Short mmCIF file of C-alpha atoms in Angstrom, two decimals:
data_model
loop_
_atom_site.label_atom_id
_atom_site.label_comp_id
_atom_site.label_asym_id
_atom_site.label_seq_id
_atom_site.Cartn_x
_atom_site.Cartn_y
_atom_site.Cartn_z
CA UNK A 35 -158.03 -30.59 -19.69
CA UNK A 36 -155.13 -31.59 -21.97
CA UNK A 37 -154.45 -35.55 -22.17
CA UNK A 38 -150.83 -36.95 -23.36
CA UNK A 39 -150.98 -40.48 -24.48
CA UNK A 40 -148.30 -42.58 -23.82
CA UNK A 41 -146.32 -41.99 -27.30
CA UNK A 42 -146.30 -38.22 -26.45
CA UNK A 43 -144.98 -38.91 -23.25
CA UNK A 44 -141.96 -41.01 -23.69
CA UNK A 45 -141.11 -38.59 -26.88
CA UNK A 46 -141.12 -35.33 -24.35
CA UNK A 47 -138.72 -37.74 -21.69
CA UNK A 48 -136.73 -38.67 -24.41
CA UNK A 49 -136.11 -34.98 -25.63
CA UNK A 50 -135.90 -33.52 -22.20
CA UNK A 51 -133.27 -36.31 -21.34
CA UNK A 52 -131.78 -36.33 -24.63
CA UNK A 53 -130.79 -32.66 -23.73
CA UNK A 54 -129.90 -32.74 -20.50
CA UNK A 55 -127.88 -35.53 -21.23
CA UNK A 56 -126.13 -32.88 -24.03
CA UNK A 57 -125.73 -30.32 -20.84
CA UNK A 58 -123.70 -32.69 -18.81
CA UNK A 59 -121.49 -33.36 -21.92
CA UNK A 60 -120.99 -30.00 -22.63
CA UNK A 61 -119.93 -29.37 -18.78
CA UNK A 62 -117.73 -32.19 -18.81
CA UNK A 63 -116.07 -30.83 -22.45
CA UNK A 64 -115.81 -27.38 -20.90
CA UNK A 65 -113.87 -29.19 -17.70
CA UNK A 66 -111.88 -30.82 -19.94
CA UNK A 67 -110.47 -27.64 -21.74
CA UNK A 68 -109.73 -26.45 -18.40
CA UNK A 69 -107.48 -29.32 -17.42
CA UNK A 70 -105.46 -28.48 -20.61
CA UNK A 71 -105.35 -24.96 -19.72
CA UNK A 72 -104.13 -26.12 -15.83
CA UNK A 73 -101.25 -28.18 -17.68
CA UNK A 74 -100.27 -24.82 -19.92
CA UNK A 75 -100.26 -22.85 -16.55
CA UNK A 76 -98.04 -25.59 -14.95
CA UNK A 77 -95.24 -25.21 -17.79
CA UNK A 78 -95.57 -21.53 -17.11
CA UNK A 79 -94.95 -22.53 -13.52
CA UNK A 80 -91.99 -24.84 -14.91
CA UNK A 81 -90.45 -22.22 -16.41
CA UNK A 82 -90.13 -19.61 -13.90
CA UNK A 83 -88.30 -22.17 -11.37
CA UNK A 84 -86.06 -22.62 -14.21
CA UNK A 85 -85.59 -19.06 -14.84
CA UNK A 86 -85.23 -18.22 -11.02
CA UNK A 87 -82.35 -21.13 -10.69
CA UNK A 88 -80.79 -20.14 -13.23
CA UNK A 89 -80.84 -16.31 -12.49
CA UNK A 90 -80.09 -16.42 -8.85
CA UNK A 91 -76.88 -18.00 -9.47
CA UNK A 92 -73.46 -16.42 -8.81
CA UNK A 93 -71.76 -17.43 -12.22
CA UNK A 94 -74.75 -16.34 -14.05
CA UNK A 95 -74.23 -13.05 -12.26
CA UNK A 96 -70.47 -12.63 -13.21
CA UNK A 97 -71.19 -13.82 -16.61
CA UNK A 98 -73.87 -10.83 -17.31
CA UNK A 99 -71.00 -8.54 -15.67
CA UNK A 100 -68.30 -10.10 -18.34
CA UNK A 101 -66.61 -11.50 -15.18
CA UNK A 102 -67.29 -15.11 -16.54
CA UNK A 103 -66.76 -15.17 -20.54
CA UNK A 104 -66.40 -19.07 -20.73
CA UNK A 105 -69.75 -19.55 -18.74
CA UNK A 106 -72.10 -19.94 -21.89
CA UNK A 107 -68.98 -23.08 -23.07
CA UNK A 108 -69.39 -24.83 -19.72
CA UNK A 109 -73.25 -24.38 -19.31
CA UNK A 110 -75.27 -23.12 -22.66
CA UNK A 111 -74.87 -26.30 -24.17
CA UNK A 112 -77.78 -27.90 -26.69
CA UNK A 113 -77.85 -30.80 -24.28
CA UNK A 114 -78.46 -28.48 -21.43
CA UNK A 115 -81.76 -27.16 -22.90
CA UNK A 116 -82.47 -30.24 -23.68
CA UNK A 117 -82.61 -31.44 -20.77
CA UNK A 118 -84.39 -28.86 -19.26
CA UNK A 119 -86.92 -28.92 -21.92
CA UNK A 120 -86.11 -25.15 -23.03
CA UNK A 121 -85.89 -24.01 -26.69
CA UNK A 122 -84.23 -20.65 -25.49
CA UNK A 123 -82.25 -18.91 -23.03
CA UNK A 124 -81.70 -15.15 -23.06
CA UNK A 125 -79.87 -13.16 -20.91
CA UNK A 126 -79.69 -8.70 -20.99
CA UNK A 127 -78.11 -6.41 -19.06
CA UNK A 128 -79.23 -3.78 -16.42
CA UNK A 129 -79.91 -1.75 -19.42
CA UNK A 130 -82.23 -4.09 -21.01
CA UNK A 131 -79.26 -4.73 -23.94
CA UNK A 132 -78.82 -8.61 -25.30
CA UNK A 133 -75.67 -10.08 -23.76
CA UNK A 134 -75.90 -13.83 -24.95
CA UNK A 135 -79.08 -15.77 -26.45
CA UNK A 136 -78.55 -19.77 -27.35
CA UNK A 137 -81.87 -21.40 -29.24
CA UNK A 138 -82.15 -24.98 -30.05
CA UNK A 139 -84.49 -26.54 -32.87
CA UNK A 140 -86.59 -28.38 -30.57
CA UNK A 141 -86.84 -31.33 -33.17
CA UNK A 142 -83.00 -31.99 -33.55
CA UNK A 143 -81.49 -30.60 -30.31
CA UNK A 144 -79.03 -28.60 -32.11
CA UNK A 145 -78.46 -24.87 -32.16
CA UNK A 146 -80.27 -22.84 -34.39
CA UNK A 147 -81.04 -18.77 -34.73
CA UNK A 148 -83.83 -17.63 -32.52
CA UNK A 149 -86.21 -14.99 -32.96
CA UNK A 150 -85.07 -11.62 -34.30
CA UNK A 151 -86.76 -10.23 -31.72
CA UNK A 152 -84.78 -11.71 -28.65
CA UNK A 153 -82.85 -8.64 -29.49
CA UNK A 154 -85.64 -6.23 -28.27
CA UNK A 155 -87.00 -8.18 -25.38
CA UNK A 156 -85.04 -6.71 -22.96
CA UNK A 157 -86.72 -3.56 -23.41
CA UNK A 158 -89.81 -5.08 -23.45
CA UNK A 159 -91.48 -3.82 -20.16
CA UNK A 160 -93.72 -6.56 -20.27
CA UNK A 161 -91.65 -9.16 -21.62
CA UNK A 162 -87.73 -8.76 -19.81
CA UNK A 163 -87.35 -5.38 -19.23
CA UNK A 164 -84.76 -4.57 -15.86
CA UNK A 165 -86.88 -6.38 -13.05
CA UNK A 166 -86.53 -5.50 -9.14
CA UNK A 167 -85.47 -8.70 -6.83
CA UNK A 168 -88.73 -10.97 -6.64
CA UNK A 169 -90.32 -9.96 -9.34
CA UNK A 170 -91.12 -12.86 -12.01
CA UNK A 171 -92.89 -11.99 -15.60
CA UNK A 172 -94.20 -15.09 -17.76
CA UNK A 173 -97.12 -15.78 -20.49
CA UNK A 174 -96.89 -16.03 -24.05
CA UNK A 175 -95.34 -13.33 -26.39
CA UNK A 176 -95.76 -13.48 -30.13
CA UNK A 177 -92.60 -13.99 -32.39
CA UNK A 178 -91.43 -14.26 -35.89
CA UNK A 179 -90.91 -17.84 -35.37
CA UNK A 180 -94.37 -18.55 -33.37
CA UNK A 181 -95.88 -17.67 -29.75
CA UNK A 182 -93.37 -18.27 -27.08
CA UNK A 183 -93.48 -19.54 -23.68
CA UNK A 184 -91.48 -17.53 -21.61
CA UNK A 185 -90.44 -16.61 -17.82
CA UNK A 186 -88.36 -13.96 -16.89
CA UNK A 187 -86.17 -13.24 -13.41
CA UNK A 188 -83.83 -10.59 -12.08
CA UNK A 189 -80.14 -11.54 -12.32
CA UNK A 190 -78.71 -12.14 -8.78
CA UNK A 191 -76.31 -13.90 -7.02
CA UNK A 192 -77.02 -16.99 -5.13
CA UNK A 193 -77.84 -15.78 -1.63
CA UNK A 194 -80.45 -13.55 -4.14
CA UNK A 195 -79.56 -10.07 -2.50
CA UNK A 196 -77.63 -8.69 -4.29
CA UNK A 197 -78.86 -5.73 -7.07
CA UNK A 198 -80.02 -6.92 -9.84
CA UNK A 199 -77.69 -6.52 -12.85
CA UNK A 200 -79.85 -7.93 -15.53
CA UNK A 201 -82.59 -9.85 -16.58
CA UNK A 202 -82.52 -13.94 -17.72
CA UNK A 203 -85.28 -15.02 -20.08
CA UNK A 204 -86.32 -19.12 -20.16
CA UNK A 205 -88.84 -19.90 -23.00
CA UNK A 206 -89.48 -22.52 -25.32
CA UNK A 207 -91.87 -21.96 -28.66
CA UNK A 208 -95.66 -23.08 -27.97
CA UNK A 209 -95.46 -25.81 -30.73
CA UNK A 210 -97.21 -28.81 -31.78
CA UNK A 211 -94.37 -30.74 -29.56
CA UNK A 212 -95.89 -28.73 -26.58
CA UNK A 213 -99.47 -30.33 -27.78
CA UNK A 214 -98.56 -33.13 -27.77
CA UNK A 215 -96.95 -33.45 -24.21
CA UNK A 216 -100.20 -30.83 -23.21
CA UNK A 217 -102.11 -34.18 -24.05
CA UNK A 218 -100.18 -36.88 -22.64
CA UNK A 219 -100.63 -34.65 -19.09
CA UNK A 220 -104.36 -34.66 -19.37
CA UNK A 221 -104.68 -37.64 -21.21
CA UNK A 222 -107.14 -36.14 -23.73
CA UNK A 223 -106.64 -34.58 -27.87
CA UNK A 224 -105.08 -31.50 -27.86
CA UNK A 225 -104.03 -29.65 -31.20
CA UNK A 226 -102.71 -25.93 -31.96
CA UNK A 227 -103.87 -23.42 -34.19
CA UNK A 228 -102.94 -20.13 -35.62
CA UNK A 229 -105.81 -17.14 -34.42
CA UNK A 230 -107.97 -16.34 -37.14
CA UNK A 231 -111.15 -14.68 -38.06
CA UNK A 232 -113.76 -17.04 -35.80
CA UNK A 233 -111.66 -17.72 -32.92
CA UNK A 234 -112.74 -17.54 -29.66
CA UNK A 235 -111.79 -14.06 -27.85
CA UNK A 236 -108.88 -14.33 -25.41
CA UNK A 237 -110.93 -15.89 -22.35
CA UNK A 238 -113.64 -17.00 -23.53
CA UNK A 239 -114.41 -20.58 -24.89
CA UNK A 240 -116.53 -21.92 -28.13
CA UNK A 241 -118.08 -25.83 -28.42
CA UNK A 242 -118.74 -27.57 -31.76
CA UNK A 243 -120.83 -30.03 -32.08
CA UNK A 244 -118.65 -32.67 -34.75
CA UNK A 245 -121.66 -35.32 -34.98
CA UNK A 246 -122.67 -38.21 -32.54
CA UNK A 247 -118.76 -39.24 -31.24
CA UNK A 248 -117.01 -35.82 -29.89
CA UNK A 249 -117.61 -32.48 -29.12
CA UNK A 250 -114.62 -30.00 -29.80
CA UNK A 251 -114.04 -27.10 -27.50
CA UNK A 252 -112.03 -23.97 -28.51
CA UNK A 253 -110.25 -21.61 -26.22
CA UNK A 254 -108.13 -18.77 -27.55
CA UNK A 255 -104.55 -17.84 -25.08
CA UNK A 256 -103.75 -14.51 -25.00
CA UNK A 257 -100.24 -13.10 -25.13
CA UNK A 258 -98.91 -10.68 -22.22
CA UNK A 259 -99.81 -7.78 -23.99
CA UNK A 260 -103.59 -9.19 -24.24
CA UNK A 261 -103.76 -10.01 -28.17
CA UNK A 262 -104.63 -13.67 -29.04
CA UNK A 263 -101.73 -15.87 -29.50
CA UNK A 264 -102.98 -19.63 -29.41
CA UNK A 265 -105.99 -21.15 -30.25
CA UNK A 266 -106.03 -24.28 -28.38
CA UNK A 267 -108.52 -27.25 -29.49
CA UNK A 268 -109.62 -30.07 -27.09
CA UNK A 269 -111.78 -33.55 -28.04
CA UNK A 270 -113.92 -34.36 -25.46
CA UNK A 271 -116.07 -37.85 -26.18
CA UNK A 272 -119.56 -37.67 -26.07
CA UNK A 273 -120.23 -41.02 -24.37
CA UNK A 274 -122.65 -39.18 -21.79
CA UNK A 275 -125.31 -38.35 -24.42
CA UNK A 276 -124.83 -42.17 -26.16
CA UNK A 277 -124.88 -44.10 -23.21
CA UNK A 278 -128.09 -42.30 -22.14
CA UNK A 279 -129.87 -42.46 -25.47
CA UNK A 280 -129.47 -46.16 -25.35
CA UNK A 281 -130.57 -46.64 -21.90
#
């Protein structure tokens, strides 16, 4: 017969609460990090209606064809991307060859070199390579300047029937900016990070344990061709575990 005094009791309760008190924590942190990764999939979703207005459009379509040389002056203005909350827009031809790119710093507004290699995304089978009518690639690809958020559509005319005569890239670099508004969505801490030796594999999610006030969890994005690309950090409070301590 085995007898537990009181004291031996409440110190089991304590421990078995204490933990699954941490469990419920840990499945709220892990929901958490999933809200932030809903937001990033809802930019994605941004982008590609911005890309498929833009590319389904007949002056878009004569402009690709040369038809239309003063369409990047009356449309591909710093203000425009601004506005649509783009850092780049990048249109090829049927042939996968660069016809136009405009980049704005997305700090000043104001036109600035992109990428070098804009050049070879329209090559890119993954990335903007010649794409049939309704067919839409997006995700993250990883450029000189930083990961980039991209979507890219066939270029068509308005009605979108006719053929396809090139390929319009929307994107906008995966910054601390993007972090920041990532945040405000889900109303939590979000920061960036470069992939390094420790992160998380592309998928998969890690939780640190940063003393009695947060818990941190780590998720690593992966880029289209499946290599990391962003390590994403969220803060999740731990006022689960507190509250239930003190009760």
């Amino acid at each position: 017969t085995t007898v537990l005094g009181v004291g031996g009791a409440f110190v089991i309760g304590v421990a078995i609460g204490t933990s699954s008190f941490a469990q419920v924590e840990r499945n709220f942190a892990l929901e958490d990090a999933a809200r932030v990764e809903a937001a990033y999939e809802s930019e994605v979703a941004y982008l590609e209606r911005v890309a498929g207005d833009w590319a389904a459009w007949d002056d878009t379509y004569a402009f690709v064809t040369g038809e239309y040389p003063e369409y990047a002056d009356d449309n591909l203005t710093p203000d425009t991307l601004a506005n649509l909350g783009v850092t780049d827009m990048v249109f090829f031809d049927a042939d996968g060859e660069l016809v136009h790119a405009v980049c704005i710093d997305p700090v000043c507004a104001e036109l600035c070199n992109g990428p070098a290699e804009m050049v070879d995304l329209g090559r890119d089978a993954l990335v903007a390579a010649p794409l049939p009518l309704g067919e839409v690639r997006s995700g993250l690809v990883l450029t000189s300047s930083g990961p980039l958020v991209f979507a890219a559509q066939p270029v068509t005319d308005s009605d979108g029937t006719a053929p396809p005569l090139g390929t319009l890239l929307v994107g906008r670099m995966f910054d601390a900016r993007m972090a920041e508004e990532l945040a405000d969505v889900t109303r939590l801490t979000v920061s960036i990070g470069e992939v390094a030796d420790g992160s998380p594999p592309v998928g998969s999610t890690t939780i640190r344990d940063e003393g009695p006030s947060a818990l941190f969890v780590t998720q690593t994005l992966g880029a289209v061709d499946g290599s990391p690309a962003v390590v994403l950090t969220t803060r999740a409070s731990r006022e689960v575990q507190t509250e239930g301590v003190r009760a």
